[in-house]
Short mmCIF file of C-alpha atoms and ligand atoms in Angstrom, two decimals:
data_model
loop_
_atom_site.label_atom_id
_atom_site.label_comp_id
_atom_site.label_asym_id
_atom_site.label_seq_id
_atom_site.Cartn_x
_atom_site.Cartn_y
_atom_site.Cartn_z
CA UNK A 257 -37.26 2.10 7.58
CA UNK A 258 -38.41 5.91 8.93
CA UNK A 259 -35.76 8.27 9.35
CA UNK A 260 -35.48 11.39 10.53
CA UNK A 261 -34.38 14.30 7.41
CA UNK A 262 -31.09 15.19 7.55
CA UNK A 263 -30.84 18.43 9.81
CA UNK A 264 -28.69 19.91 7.16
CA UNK A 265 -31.06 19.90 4.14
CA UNK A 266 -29.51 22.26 2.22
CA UNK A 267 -26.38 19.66 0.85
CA UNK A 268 -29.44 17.82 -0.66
CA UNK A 269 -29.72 20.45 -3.19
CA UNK A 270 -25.99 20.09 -4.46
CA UNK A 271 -25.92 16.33 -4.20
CA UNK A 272 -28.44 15.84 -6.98
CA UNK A 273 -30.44 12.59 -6.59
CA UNK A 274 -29.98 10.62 -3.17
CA UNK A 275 -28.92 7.13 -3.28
CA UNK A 276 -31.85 4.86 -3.17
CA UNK A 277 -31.71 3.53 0.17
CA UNK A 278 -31.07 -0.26 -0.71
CA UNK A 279 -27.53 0.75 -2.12
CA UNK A 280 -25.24 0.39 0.80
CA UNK A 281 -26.54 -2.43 2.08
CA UNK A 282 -26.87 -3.96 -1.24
CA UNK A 283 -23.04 -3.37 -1.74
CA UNK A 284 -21.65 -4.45 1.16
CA UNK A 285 -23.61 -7.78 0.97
CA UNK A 286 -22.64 -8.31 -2.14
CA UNK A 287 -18.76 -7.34 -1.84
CA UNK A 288 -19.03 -9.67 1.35
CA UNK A 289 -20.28 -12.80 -0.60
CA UNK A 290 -17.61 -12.27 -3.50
CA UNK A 291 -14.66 -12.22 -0.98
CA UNK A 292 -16.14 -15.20 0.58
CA UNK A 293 -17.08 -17.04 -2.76
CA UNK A 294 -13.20 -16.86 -3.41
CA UNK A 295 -12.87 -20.32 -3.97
CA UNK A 296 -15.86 -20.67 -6.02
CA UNK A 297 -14.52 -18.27 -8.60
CA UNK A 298 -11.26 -19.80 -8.46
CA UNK A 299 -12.79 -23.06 -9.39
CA UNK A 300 -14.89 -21.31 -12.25
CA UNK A 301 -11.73 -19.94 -13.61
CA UNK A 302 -10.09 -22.80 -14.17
CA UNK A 303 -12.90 -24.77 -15.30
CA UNK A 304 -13.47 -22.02 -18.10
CA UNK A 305 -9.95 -22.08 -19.03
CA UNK A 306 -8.98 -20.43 -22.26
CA UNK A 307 -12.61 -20.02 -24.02
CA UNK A 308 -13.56 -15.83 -23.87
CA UNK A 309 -15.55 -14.48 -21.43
CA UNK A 310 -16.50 -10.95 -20.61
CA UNK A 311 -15.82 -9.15 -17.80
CA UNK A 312 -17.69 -10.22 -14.31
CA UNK A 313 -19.22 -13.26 -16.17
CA UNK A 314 -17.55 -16.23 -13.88
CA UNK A 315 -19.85 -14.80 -10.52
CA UNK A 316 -20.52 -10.94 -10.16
CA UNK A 317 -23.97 -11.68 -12.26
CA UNK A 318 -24.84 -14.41 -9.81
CA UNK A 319 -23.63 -12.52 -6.77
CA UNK A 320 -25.96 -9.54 -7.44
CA UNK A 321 -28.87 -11.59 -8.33
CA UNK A 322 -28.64 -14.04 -5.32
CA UNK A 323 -28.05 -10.71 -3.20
CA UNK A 324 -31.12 -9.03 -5.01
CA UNK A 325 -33.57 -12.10 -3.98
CA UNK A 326 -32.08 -11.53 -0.58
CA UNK A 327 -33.00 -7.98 -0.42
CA UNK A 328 -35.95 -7.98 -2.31
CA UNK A 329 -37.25 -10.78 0.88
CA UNK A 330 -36.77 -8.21 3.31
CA UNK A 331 -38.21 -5.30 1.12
CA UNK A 332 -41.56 -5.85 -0.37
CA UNK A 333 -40.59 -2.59 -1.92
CA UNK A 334 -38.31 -3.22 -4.49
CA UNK A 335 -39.20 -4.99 -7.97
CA UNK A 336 -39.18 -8.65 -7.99
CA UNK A 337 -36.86 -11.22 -10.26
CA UNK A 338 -39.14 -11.73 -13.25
CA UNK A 339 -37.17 -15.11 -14.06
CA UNK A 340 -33.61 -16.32 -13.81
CA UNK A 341 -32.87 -15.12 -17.44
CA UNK A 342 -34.09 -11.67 -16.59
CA UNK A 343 -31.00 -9.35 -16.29
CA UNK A 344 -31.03 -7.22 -13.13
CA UNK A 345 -30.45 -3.85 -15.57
CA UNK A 346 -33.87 -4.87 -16.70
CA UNK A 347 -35.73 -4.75 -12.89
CA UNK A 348 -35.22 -1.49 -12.52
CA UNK A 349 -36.99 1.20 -14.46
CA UNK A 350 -35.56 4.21 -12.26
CA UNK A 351 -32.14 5.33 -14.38
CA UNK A 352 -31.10 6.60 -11.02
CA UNK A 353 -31.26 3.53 -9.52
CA UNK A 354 -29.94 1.82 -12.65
CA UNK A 355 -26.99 3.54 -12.77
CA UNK A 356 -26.41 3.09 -9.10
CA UNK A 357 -26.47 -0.72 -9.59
CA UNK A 358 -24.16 -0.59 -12.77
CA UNK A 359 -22.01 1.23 -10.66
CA UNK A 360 -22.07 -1.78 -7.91
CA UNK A 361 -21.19 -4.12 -10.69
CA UNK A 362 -18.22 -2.28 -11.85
CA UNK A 363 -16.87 -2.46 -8.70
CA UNK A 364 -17.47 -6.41 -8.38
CA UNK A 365 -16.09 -6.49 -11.54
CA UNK A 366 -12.73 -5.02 -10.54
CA UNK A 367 -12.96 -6.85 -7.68
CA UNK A 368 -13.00 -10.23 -8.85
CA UNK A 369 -10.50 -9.19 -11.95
CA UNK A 370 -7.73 -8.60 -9.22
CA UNK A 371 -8.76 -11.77 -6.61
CA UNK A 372 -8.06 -13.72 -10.92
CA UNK A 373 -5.30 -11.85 -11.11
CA UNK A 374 -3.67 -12.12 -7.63
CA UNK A 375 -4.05 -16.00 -8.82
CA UNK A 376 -2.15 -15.59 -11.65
CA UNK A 377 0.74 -14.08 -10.28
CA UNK A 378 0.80 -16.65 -7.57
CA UNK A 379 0.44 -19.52 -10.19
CA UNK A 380 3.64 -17.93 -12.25
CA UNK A 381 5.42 -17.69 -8.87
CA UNK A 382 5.15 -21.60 -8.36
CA UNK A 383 6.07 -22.10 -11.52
CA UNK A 384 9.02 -19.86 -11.28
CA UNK A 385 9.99 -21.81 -7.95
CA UNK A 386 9.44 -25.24 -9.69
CA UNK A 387 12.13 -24.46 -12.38
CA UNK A 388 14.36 -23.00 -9.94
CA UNK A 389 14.45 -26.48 -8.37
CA UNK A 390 14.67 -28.27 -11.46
CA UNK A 391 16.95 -26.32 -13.12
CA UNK A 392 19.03 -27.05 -9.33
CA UNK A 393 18.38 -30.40 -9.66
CA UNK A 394 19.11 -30.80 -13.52
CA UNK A 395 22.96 -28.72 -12.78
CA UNK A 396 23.58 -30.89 -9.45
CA UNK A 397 22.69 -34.67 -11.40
CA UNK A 398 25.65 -33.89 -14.30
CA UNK A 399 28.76 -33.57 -14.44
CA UNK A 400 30.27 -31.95 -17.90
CA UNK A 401 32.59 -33.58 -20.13
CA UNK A 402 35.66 -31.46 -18.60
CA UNK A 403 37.71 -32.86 -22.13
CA UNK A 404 35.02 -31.97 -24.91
CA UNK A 405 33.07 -29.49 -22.76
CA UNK A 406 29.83 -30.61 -24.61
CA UNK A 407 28.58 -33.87 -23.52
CA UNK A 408 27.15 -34.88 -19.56
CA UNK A 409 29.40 -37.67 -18.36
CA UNK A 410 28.09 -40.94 -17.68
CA UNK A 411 29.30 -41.87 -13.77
CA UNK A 412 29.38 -45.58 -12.31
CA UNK A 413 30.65 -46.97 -9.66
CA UNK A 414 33.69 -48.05 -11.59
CA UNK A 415 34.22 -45.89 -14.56
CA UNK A 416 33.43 -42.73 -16.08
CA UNK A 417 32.50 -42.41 -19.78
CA UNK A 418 31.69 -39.25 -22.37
CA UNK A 419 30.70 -40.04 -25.78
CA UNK A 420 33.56 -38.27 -27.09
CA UNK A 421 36.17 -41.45 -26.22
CA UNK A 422 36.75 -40.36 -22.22
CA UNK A 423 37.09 -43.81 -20.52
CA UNK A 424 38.43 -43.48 -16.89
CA UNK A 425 37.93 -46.80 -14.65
CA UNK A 426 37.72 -45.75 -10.85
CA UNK A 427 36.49 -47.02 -7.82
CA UNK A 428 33.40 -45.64 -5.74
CA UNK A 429 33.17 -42.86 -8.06
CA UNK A 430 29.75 -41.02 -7.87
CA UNK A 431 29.01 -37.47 -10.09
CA UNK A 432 29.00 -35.42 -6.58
CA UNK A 433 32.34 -36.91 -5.86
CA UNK A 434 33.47 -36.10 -9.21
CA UNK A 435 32.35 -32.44 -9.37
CA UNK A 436 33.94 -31.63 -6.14
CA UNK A 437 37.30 -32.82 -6.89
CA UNK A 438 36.75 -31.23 -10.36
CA UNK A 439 35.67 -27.92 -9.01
CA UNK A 440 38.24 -28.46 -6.10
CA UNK A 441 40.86 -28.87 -8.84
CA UNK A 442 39.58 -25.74 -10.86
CA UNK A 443 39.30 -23.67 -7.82
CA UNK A 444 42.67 -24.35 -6.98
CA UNK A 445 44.34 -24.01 -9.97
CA UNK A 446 42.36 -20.37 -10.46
CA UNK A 447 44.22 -19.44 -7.07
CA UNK A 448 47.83 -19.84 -8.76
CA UNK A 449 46.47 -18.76 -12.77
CA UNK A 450 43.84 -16.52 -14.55
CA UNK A 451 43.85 -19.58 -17.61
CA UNK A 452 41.49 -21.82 -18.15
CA UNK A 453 43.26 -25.08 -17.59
CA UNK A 454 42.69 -27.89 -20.33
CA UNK A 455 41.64 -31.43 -19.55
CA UNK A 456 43.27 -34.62 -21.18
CA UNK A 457 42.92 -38.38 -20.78
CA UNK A 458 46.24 -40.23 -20.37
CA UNK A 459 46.85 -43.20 -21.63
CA UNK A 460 49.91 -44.88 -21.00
CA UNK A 461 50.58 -48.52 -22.33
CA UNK A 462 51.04 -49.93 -18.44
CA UNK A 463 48.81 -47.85 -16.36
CA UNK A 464 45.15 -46.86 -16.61
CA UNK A 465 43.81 -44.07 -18.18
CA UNK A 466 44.01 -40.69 -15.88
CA UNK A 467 42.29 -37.48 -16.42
CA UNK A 468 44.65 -34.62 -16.20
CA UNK A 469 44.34 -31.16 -15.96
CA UNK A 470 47.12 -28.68 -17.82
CA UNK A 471 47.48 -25.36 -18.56
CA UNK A 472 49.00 -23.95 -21.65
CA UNK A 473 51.16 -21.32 -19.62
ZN1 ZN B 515 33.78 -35.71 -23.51
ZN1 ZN B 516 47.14 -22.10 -15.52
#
């Protein structure tokens, strides 16, 4: 494209060499197609998993070749892609214009190090929520032995057992019933005393076994 000189000409002389003229257009297309290619480089990431790869390896290289083709369409002007293996450093033999595209690739680079990296910390967050909930889950589905404190208790319908020897027959009994009128219980008994209360089985020769709490003030 013709343009007219910059009226000012004199920055030119502090600004050293100007930007070839493909540059910004150049790196805004290519920023543009590595936002939108998010997905894509997701899907490489994961596919690579754990094996090493350098920096900008999963799509910048692509990106700025596919965006090179698309330039190079429009502008007989710049040099051509040789072959697919050919690296882009290697179509230019202007070091200006070299380090103008290295300087475009750094910047992918970063770019799609933080979209990878934005993934990560979202992947650790669901993770994080996961074990919340199963931790939840795991705490809410047992009851502790109140007697040995060590075993879960094993909850029917009509009895509760503990590998330690606690055998309490009840009726309709269910581990959130249980827990509530143990913590009930607790709760209650912290009101009146700063102990913690001990739990027994009794076993009288008539009656069924009970579970009672006492406290050794
Ligand atoms: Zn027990
Ligand atoms: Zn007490």
């Amino acid at each position: 494209a013709m343009e007219a000189p910059p009226p000012r000409r004199h920055r030119a002389r502090y600004k050293g060499p100007a930007a070839p003229p493909w540059k910004e257009t150049y790196r805004r297309r290519c920023m543009e197609r590595l936002r939108s290619s998010r997905a894509k480089l997701l899907d490489r990431y994961r596919q690579a998993g754990e094996r090493p790869r350098g920096p900008g390896t999963l799509l910048v290289q692509e990106v700025m070749e596919q965006e090179w083709q698309t330039l190079q369409a429009a502008q007989e002007s710049l040099p051509a892609l040789g072959g697919t293996e050919e690296a882009l450093a290697q179509m230019l033999e202007d070091p200006d214009e070299l380090a103008v595209l290295e300087e475009i690739q750094r910047e992918l680079i970063l770019q799609e190090q933080s979209v990878i990296e934005e993934y990560e910390r979202s992947l650790q967050f669901d993770e994080e929520c996961l074990n919340a909930m199963l931790d939840g889950l795991d705490a809410s589905d047992k009851v502790i032995c109140p007697v040995c404190r060590k075993n879960n208790l094993t909850v029917r319908n009509h009895f509760i057992f503990c590998q330690c020897g606690l055998y309490i027959s009840t009726q309709g009994m269910t581990e959130g019933k249980l827990r509530s009128l143990l913590e009930n219980t607790l709760t209650e008994h912290s009101h009146r005393c700063f102990h913690n209360p001990e739990f027994t089985v009794t076993s009288g020769m008539e009656e069924e076994a009970n579970l009672l709490m006492s406290c050794a003030v």
